[in-house]
Coordinates of C-alpha atoms and ligand atoms in Angstrom, one line a residue:
M1 CA 63.3 105.8 84.4
R2 CA 67.0 105.8 85.3
K3 CA 69.4 108.5 84.2
L4 CA 72.6 106.7 82.9
I5 CA 76.1 107.9 82.2
V6 CA 78.3 105.5 80.2
L7 CA 82.0 106.1 80.7
G8 CA 84.2 104.5 78.1
A9 CA 81.2 104.3 75.8
T10 CA 83.3 103.7 72.7
G11 CA 84.9 100.5 74.0
S12 CA 83.7 96.9 73.9
I13 CA 81.6 97.1 77.2
G14 CA 80.4 100.7 76.4
V15 CA 79.0 99.6 73.0
N16 CA 77.3 96.6 74.6
A17 CA 75.9 98.9 77.3
L18 CA 74.4 101.3 74.8
E19 CA 72.8 98.3 73.0
V20 CA 71.3 97.2 76.3
A21 CA 70.1 100.8 77.0
A22 CA 68.5 100.9 73.5
H23 CA 66.9 97.5 74.1
L24 CA 65.5 98.6 77.5
G25 CA 64.1 101.7 75.8
A26 CA 63.9 105.4 76.5
D27 CA 61.1 104.9 79.1
A28 CA 63.5 102.9 81.3
I29 CA 66.9 104.4 80.6
D30 CA 67.7 108.0 79.8
V31 CA 71.3 108.3 78.6
V32 CA 72.4 111.6 80.0
G33 CA 76.2 111.4 79.4
L34 CA 78.9 109.6 77.4
S35 CA 82.7 109.6 77.5
G36 CA 85.2 108.3 75.0
H37 CA 89.0 108.7 74.8
R38 CA 90.3 108.6 71.2
N39 CA 87.6 107.0 69.1
V40 CA 85.7 110.3 68.3
A41 CA 84.1 109.0 65.2
R42 CA 82.3 106.3 67.2
L43 CA 81.5 108.7 70.0
R44 CA 80.0 111.2 67.5
D45 CA 77.7 108.5 66.2
Q46 CA 76.7 107.4 69.7
A47 CA 75.9 111.0 70.7
A48 CA 73.8 111.5 67.5
A49 CA 71.8 108.4 68.4
C50 CA 71.4 109.0 72.2
R51 CA 71.3 112.8 72.4
P52 CA 72.8 112.9 75.9
R53 CA 73.2 116.1 77.8
F54 CA 77.0 115.9 77.9
V55 CA 79.7 114.2 75.9
A56 CA 83.2 114.1 77.4
V57 CA 86.4 113.3 75.3
T58 CA 89.2 112.5 77.7
D59 CA 92.1 112.6 75.2
P60 CA 92.9 116.3 74.5
A61 CA 94.3 115.7 71.0
A62 CA 91.1 113.7 70.1
H63 CA 88.9 116.4 71.5
A64 CA 90.7 119.0 69.4
T65 CA 89.9 117.1 66.2
I66 CA 86.1 117.4 66.7
A67 CA 85.6 120.5 68.9
D68 CA 85.1 122.9 65.9
E69 CA 82.5 120.9 64.0
W70 CA 80.6 119.5 67.0
D71 CA 76.9 119.8 66.8
P72 CA 75.6 121.0 70.2
A73 CA 72.3 119.3 69.6
H74 CA 74.2 116.0 70.3
G75 CA 75.2 117.2 73.8
E76 CA 77.5 119.7 75.3
L77 CA 81.1 118.7 74.4
L78 CA 83.5 118.5 77.4
L79 CA 87.2 118.0 77.7
G80 CA 89.3 115.6 79.8
A81 CA 89.0 114.4 83.3
D82 CA 87.6 117.8 84.3
G83 CA 84.9 117.4 81.7
V84 CA 84.0 114.0 83.1
R85 CA 83.9 115.5 86.6
R86 CA 81.5 118.2 85.5
M87 CA 79.4 115.7 83.6
L88 CA 79.1 113.5 86.7
A89 CA 78.3 116.5 88.9
E90 CA 75.7 118.3 86.6
A91 CA 73.9 115.4 84.9
A92 CA 73.0 113.9 88.3
P93 CA 72.9 110.3 87.1
D94 CA 71.2 107.5 89.0
V95 CA 73.6 104.9 87.5
V96 CA 77.2 105.3 86.1
L97 CA 78.3 102.5 84.0
Q98 CA 82.1 102.6 84.5
A99 CA 83.7 101.0 81.4
M100 CA 86.9 103.0 81.0
V101 CA 90.0 100.9 80.9
G102 CA 92.7 101.2 83.5
A103 CA 93.4 103.2 86.7
A104 CA 92.4 106.3 84.8
G105 CA 88.8 105.3 85.8
L106 CA 89.5 105.7 89.5
P107 CA 88.5 109.4 90.0
A108 CA 85.2 108.9 88.2
S109 CA 84.4 105.8 90.2
L110 CA 85.2 107.6 93.4
Q111 CA 83.1 110.6 92.4
T112 CA 80.2 108.3 91.6
V113 CA 80.1 106.7 95.0
E114 CA 80.7 110.0 96.7
A115 CA 77.6 111.3 95.0
G116 CA 75.6 108.3 96.2
A117 CA 74.8 107.0 92.7
V118 CA 74.9 103.4 91.6
L119 CA 78.4 102.5 90.3
A120 CA 77.9 99.7 87.7
V121 CA 81.5 98.8 87.5
A122 CA 83.3 97.0 84.7
N123 CA 86.5 99.0 85.3
K124 CA 88.0 96.5 87.7
E125 CA 91.3 98.4 87.8
S126 CA 89.7 101.1 90.0
I127 CA 88.7 98.4 92.6
V128 CA 92.1 96.8 92.4
V129 CA 93.8 100.1 93.1
A130 CA 91.4 101.5 95.7
G131 CA 88.9 98.8 96.6
P132 CA 88.7 99.5 100.4
L133 CA 88.4 103.2 99.9
L134 CA 85.6 102.8 97.3
V135 CA 83.7 100.4 99.5
E136 CA 84.1 102.6 102.6
R137 CA 82.9 105.7 100.7
A138 CA 80.0 103.8 99.2
R139 CA 79.0 102.6 102.7
A140 CA 79.2 106.2 104.0
T141 CA 77.0 107.7 101.2
G142 CA 74.7 104.7 100.7
A143 CA 75.9 104.3 97.1
R144 CA 75.7 100.8 95.6
I145 CA 78.5 99.2 93.7
L146 CA 77.1 96.7 91.3
P147 CA 79.5 94.4 89.4
V148 CA 79.5 94.2 85.6
D149 CA 82.4 91.7 85.4
S150 CA 80.7 88.4 84.6
E151 CA 82.3 86.5 87.4
H152 CA 81.4 89.1 90.0
S153 CA 77.9 89.4 88.7
A154 CA 77.6 85.6 89.1
I155 CA 79.0 85.8 92.7
F156 CA 76.8 88.7 93.5
Q157 CA 73.7 86.8 92.3
A158 CA 74.8 83.6 94.1
L159 CA 75.5 85.4 97.3
G160 CA 72.0 86.9 97.5
D161 CA 71.7 88.5 100.9
Q162 CA 73.9 86.0 102.7
P163 CA 76.5 87.5 105.1
A164 CA 80.2 87.1 104.4
D165 CA 80.6 84.5 107.2
A166 CA 78.1 82.2 105.4
V167 CA 80.6 81.8 102.6
R168 CA 83.1 78.9 102.7
R169 CA 84.7 79.6 99.3
I170 CA 84.3 81.8 96.2
L171 CA 85.1 79.7 93.1
L172 CA 86.2 82.2 90.5
T173 CA 86.0 80.6 87.1
G174 CA 88.2 81.5 84.1
S175 CA 88.4 80.0 80.6
G176 CA 92.2 79.8 80.8
G177 CA 92.5 81.9 77.6
P178 CA 94.4 81.0 74.5
F179 CA 97.4 79.4 76.2
R180 CA 95.8 77.0 78.5
T181 CA 97.3 74.0 76.8
R182 CA 100.3 75.6 75.0
P183 CA 103.6 73.9 75.9
V184 CA 105.1 76.1 78.6
D185 CA 108.5 76.0 77.0
T186 CA 107.1 77.8 73.9
M187 CA 105.5 80.7 75.9
A188 CA 108.5 82.9 75.2
T189 CA 107.6 83.1 71.5
I190 CA 104.0 84.1 71.9
T191 CA 103.1 86.9 69.4
K192 CA 100.7 89.8 69.8
A193 CA 98.3 88.2 67.3
E194 CA 98.2 84.9 69.3
A195 CA 97.7 86.7 72.6
L196 CA 94.8 88.8 71.1
D197 CA 93.0 85.7 69.9
H198 CA 90.8 84.8 72.8
P199 CA 88.8 81.5 72.5
V200 CA 85.6 82.6 74.3
W201 CA 85.2 86.4 74.8
S202 CA 85.6 89.3 72.4
M203 CA 86.9 92.3 74.4
G204 CA 89.2 95.3 74.4
A205 CA 92.9 94.8 73.7
K206 CA 94.2 95.3 77.3
I207 CA 91.8 92.9 79.0
T208 CA 92.4 90.3 76.2
I209 CA 96.1 90.3 76.9
D210 CA 95.3 90.1 80.7
S211 CA 93.1 87.1 80.0
S212 CA 96.0 85.4 78.1
T213 CA 98.4 85.8 81.1
M214 CA 95.5 85.3 83.6
M215 CA 96.4 88.7 85.1
N216 CA 92.7 89.3 84.4
K217 CA 91.9 86.6 86.9
A218 CA 94.4 87.9 89.3
L219 CA 92.8 91.4 89.1
E220 CA 89.4 89.6 89.6
I221 CA 90.6 87.9 92.8
V222 CA 91.4 91.3 94.2
E223 CA 88.1 92.7 92.9
A224 CA 86.2 89.9 94.6
R225 CA 88.1 90.3 97.8
W226 CA 87.0 94.0 98.2
L227 CA 83.5 93.8 96.6
F228 CA 82.4 90.9 98.7
D229 CA 84.6 91.3 101.8
V230 CA 85.9 87.7 101.4
P231 CA 89.5 87.1 102.5
A232 CA 92.0 85.8 99.9
D233 CA 92.2 82.3 101.5
R234 CA 88.6 81.8 100.7
I235 CA 88.9 82.6 97.0
E236 CA 89.9 79.8 94.5
V237 CA 90.4 79.9 90.8
V238 CA 88.8 77.2 88.7
I239 CA 89.7 76.7 85.0
H240 CA 86.5 76.2 83.0
P241 CA 87.3 76.4 79.3
Q242 CA 83.7 76.6 78.0
G243 CA 83.1 79.9 79.9
V244 CA 79.5 79.1 80.7
V245 CA 79.6 78.8 84.5
H246 CA 80.5 82.4 85.4
S247 CA 81.5 81.6 89.0
M248 CA 80.2 79.8 92.1
V249 CA 79.8 80.3 95.8
E250 CA 80.2 77.5 98.2
F251 CA 78.4 78.2 101.5
V252 CA 79.5 76.9 104.9
D253 CA 76.7 74.3 104.9
G254 CA 78.1 72.7 101.7
N255 CA 75.6 74.1 99.2
V256 CA 77.3 75.4 96.0
L257 CA 75.4 78.0 93.9
A258 CA 76.7 78.5 90.4
Q259 CA 75.4 81.0 87.9
L260 CA 75.3 80.0 84.2
G261 CA 74.7 81.7 80.9
P262 CA 76.0 82.2 77.4
P263 CA 79.2 84.2 77.4
D264 CA 77.6 87.6 76.4
M265 CA 78.4 90.7 78.5
K266 CA 75.0 92.2 77.7
I267 CA 73.6 89.9 80.4
P268 CA 75.6 91.1 83.4
I269 CA 75.4 94.7 82.0
Q270 CA 71.7 94.6 81.9
Y271 CA 71.4 93.1 85.3
A272 CA 73.5 95.9 86.7
L273 CA 71.3 98.5 85.0
T274 CA 67.9 97.0 86.1
H275 CA 68.9 95.5 89.5
P276 CA 67.0 94.4 91.5
A277 CA 64.5 93.8 88.7
R278 CA 64.9 91.1 86.0
V279 CA 63.4 92.2 82.7
P280 CA 63.5 90.5 79.3
G281 CA 67.0 90.8 77.8
P282 CA 68.4 91.1 74.3
C283 CA 70.3 87.8 74.4
V284 CA 69.2 84.5 73.0
G285 CA 68.4 81.7 75.4
F286 CA 70.9 79.2 76.8
D287 CA 71.6 76.4 74.3
F288 CA 72.3 73.2 76.3
A289 CA 72.9 71.3 73.0
R290 CA 75.9 73.6 72.3
Y291 CA 77.4 73.0 75.7
A292 CA 76.9 69.3 76.2
S293 CA 79.9 69.0 78.5
L294 CA 81.2 71.4 81.0
T295 CA 84.7 70.7 82.4
F296 CA 86.7 72.1 85.3
E297 CA 90.3 71.8 86.3
P298 CA 92.7 73.5 88.7
P299 CA 94.9 76.3 87.3
S300 CA 98.7 75.9 86.8
F301 CA 100.6 78.5 88.7
E302 CA 103.7 77.7 86.7
R303 CA 102.0 78.5 83.5
F304 CA 100.1 81.5 84.9
P305 CA 102.4 83.1 87.6
A306 CA 100.2 86.2 87.5
L307 CA 97.7 84.3 89.6
R308 CA 100.1 84.2 92.6
L309 CA 100.4 88.0 92.4
G310 CA 96.6 88.3 92.5
F311 CA 96.4 86.2 95.7
D312 CA 99.2 88.2 97.2
A313 CA 97.5 91.5 96.4
A314 CA 94.2 90.3 97.9
E315 CA 95.9 89.1 101.0
R316 CA 98.2 92.1 101.6
G317 CA 95.9 94.9 100.5
G318 CA 97.4 98.3 101.1
T319 CA 99.3 99.6 98.0
F320 CA 99.9 96.1 96.6
G321 CA 96.9 96.3 94.2
A322 CA 97.9 99.8 93.0
A323 CA 101.5 98.7 92.3
L324 CA 100.3 95.5 90.6
N325 CA 97.9 97.2 88.4
A326 CA 100.2 100.1 87.4
A327 CA 103.0 97.8 86.5
N328 CA 100.7 95.6 84.5
E329 CA 99.2 98.5 82.5
V330 CA 102.6 99.7 81.5
A331 CA 104.0 96.3 80.6
V332 CA 100.9 95.3 78.6
A333 CA 101.0 98.6 76.7
A334 CA 104.7 97.8 75.9
F335 CA 103.8 94.3 74.7
L336 CA 100.9 95.7 72.5
D337 CA 103.4 98.2 71.0
E338 CA 105.6 95.1 70.3
R339 CA 108.4 96.6 72.3
I340 CA 108.8 93.7 74.7
P341 CA 108.5 89.9 74.4
Y342 CA 105.6 88.1 76.1
P343 CA 107.4 86.7 79.2
A344 CA 108.7 90.3 79.9
I345 CA 105.2 91.3 80.9
H346 CA 105.3 89.1 84.0
D347 CA 108.9 89.7 84.8
A348 CA 108.4 93.5 84.8
V349 CA 105.3 93.3 86.9
A350 CA 106.7 90.9 89.5
R351 CA 109.8 93.0 89.8
A352 CA 108.0 96.3 90.2
V353 CA 105.6 94.9 92.8
D354 CA 108.5 93.6 94.8
A355 CA 110.5 96.8 94.6
H356 CA 107.7 99.3 95.5
A357 CA 107.6 100.9 98.9
F358 CA 104.6 99.0 100.4
L359 CA 102.2 100.9 102.7
A360 CA 99.6 98.9 104.6
S361 CA 97.0 101.7 105.1
P362 CA 97.4 104.1 102.2
S363 CA 95.4 107.3 101.6
L364 CA 94.1 108.1 98.2
D365 CA 97.1 110.4 97.6
D366 CA 99.5 107.5 98.6
L367 CA 97.7 105.2 96.1
M368 CA 98.0 107.8 93.3
R369 CA 101.6 108.3 94.1
V370 CA 102.4 104.6 94.0
D371 CA 100.5 104.4 90.7
R372 CA 102.7 107.1 89.2
D373 CA 106.0 105.9 90.7
V374 CA 105.5 102.3 89.6
R375 CA 104.5 103.4 86.1
D376 CA 107.8 105.5 85.9
A377 CA 109.9 102.6 87.3
V378 CA 108.5 100.0 84.9
A379 CA 108.8 102.4 81.9
R380 CA 112.5 103.0 82.9
H381 CA 113.1 99.3 83.4
L382 CA 111.5 98.4 80.0
D383 CA 113.2 101.1 78.1
G384 CA 116.6 100.7 79.8
Ligands
LIG1 P1 88.1 98.8 75.5 O1 89.6 99.0 75.2 O2 87.3 98.2 74.4 O3 87.4 100.2 75.8 C1 88.0 101.1 76.8 C2 87.2 102.4 76.9 O4 87.9 103.3 77.7 C3 87.1 103.1 75.6 O5 85.9 103.8 75.6 C4 88.3 104.0 75.6 O6 88.1 105.1 74.7 C5 88.3 104.4 77.0 N1 89.6 104.8 77.5 C6 90.9 104.4 77.1 N2 91.8 105.0 77.7 C7 91.2 105.9 78.6 C8 91.7 106.9 79.5 N3 93.0 107.0 79.7 N4 90.8 107.6 80.2 C9 89.5 107.4 80.0 N5 89.0 106.6 79.1 C10 89.8 105.8 78.4 O7 88.0 98.0 76.8 P2 86.8 97.1 77.3 O8 85.5 97.7 77.0 O9 87.0 95.7 76.9 O10 87.0 97.1 78.9 C11 86.7 98.2 79.7 C12 86.8 97.9 81.1 O11 85.8 96.8 81.4 C13 88.1 97.3 81.5 O12 88.4 97.8 82.9 C14 87.9 95.8 81.5 O13 88.8 95.2 82.4 C15 86.5 95.7 82.0 N6 85.8 94.5 81.5 C16 85.7 94.3 80.2 C17 85.0 93.1 79.8 C18 84.8 92.8 78.3 O14 84.1 91.8 78.0 N7 85.2 93.7 77.4 C19 84.6 92.1 80.7 C20 84.7 92.5 82.1 C21 85.4 93.6 82.5 P3 88.5 105.1 73.1 O15 88.2 103.7 72.6 O16 87.6 106.1 72.5 O17 89.9 105.4 73.0
LIG2 MG1 85.6 88.8 84.0

C-alpha cells in the first residue's frame, strides 16, 4: 500500500493519474491528498470519489468559491501554496505525483525530495528551473525522482542500472507536433486553434503549445540532462511522427535500447507509481497493425529554433533553464490569450534568455529571483 498525493489533480495528467490509482485499487494506492488550481468543480468530484485526507486549492479566488459549502468528509480543505506545504508535511506520502504546470510546482517538488518521498514528476518545469538542486537534495535524503514524462520514462527504463559513462547518446524522440511539415514562410499566421491541435497527444494547453514550437522538446533536453546526468552533447532529438518509440538509449558498445508503447500517459504514470514492480495496466495492448511503419528524421532547427535554446540551457546550466522556462511561460500565456502572434513566442524567449544576468552556480533564491525578473521583463516587453 502506497500513500499518494496528486498535485495538479484536475489537469490532464492528474485525471489520468487518478484513473491509474483507481485501476490499481485501494489496496495498492491510498490517495491521501489532492491539489487543484481553478477547476474546483472537478476537484470536488475527485475528492468525493477518493476521500483524501487533504484537498488543497492553490488559487485563492477559486478557493473562496467553494470554502463555505465544502463537505469535510471529502477531506480537509486547504488554501494556496501554504496549504500544499501542510498537506505534504502532514499526510506523509510515500509518492507525490507532481502534475502541476509551470515553475509554480518547484516548491512542492523540492519539499517532496527534502522529505525523502518518491517524486513521480510530470512537472518538467521544476527540473528545468532547478534540476541540479533537486537531484542533489534527493541524493542527500535518499529520495527517488521517477520520471512520468513519456520520453524520460523510456530513457529510465532503457538505462536500467547502467552508469552514465556507459551511455553514448540519448535519442530523445518527438512527434514534431502539428507544424512538422507546414511551410516555414506561413508560420507567422499560425492561430491558437491550429497550435492547440496536436496530432498524437491530448494534453493541457501550455504543453500543447510547447509541443507545437518544440519548446517542449527543449525543456525535455534539459530534463534529461539533469535526471540522467548526461551532458548536452550526448543528447540528440529525433523526429518520430507516429509517437510510438518514446525514446532510445545508445550505449558505448553500440547497442541501442528503445522503449515502445501506444501514446497513452497512463502507462508511464503507472510505472512511476508501481516502480520497480510491473503490474497489469489499464491500457490496451500494442497494435502493430495500426503502426505498420515507424519513421525517423532529424529535426529542423530553422523550423524549431526553440531546440537550440534547449541545448544551450542543458549545456550552460546555472540560471539558463530558469530564465528559459519563465520567459516561455509568460510568452505562451500571452499567445493563449491571443495577445501576441505565434512567432513572438520565440522572439520574446530568445531575447529574455539573452538579456538575463546569467549566474553559473545559483542558489534557490537566485533561481527564484531570475524566475521573477524574467517574467517581469517579458511581460513589459510584450505589453510595451
Ligand atoms: P493541465 O493544464 O491539464 O493541468 C495543470 C494542472 O496544474 C491542473 O491541475 C491545474 O489546476 C494546475 N495548476 C495550474 N496553474 C497552477 C499553479 N499556478 N499552481 C498550482 N497548480 C496549478 O496540464 P497537464 O496535465 O497537461 O500537464 C501538467 C504537467 O505535466 C506539465 O508540467 C506538463 O509539462 C507535464 N506533462 C504533461 C503531459 C501530458 O500528456 N499532459 C506529458 C508529459 C508531461 P486547474 O486545472 O484546477 O486550474
Ligand atoms: Mg514528453
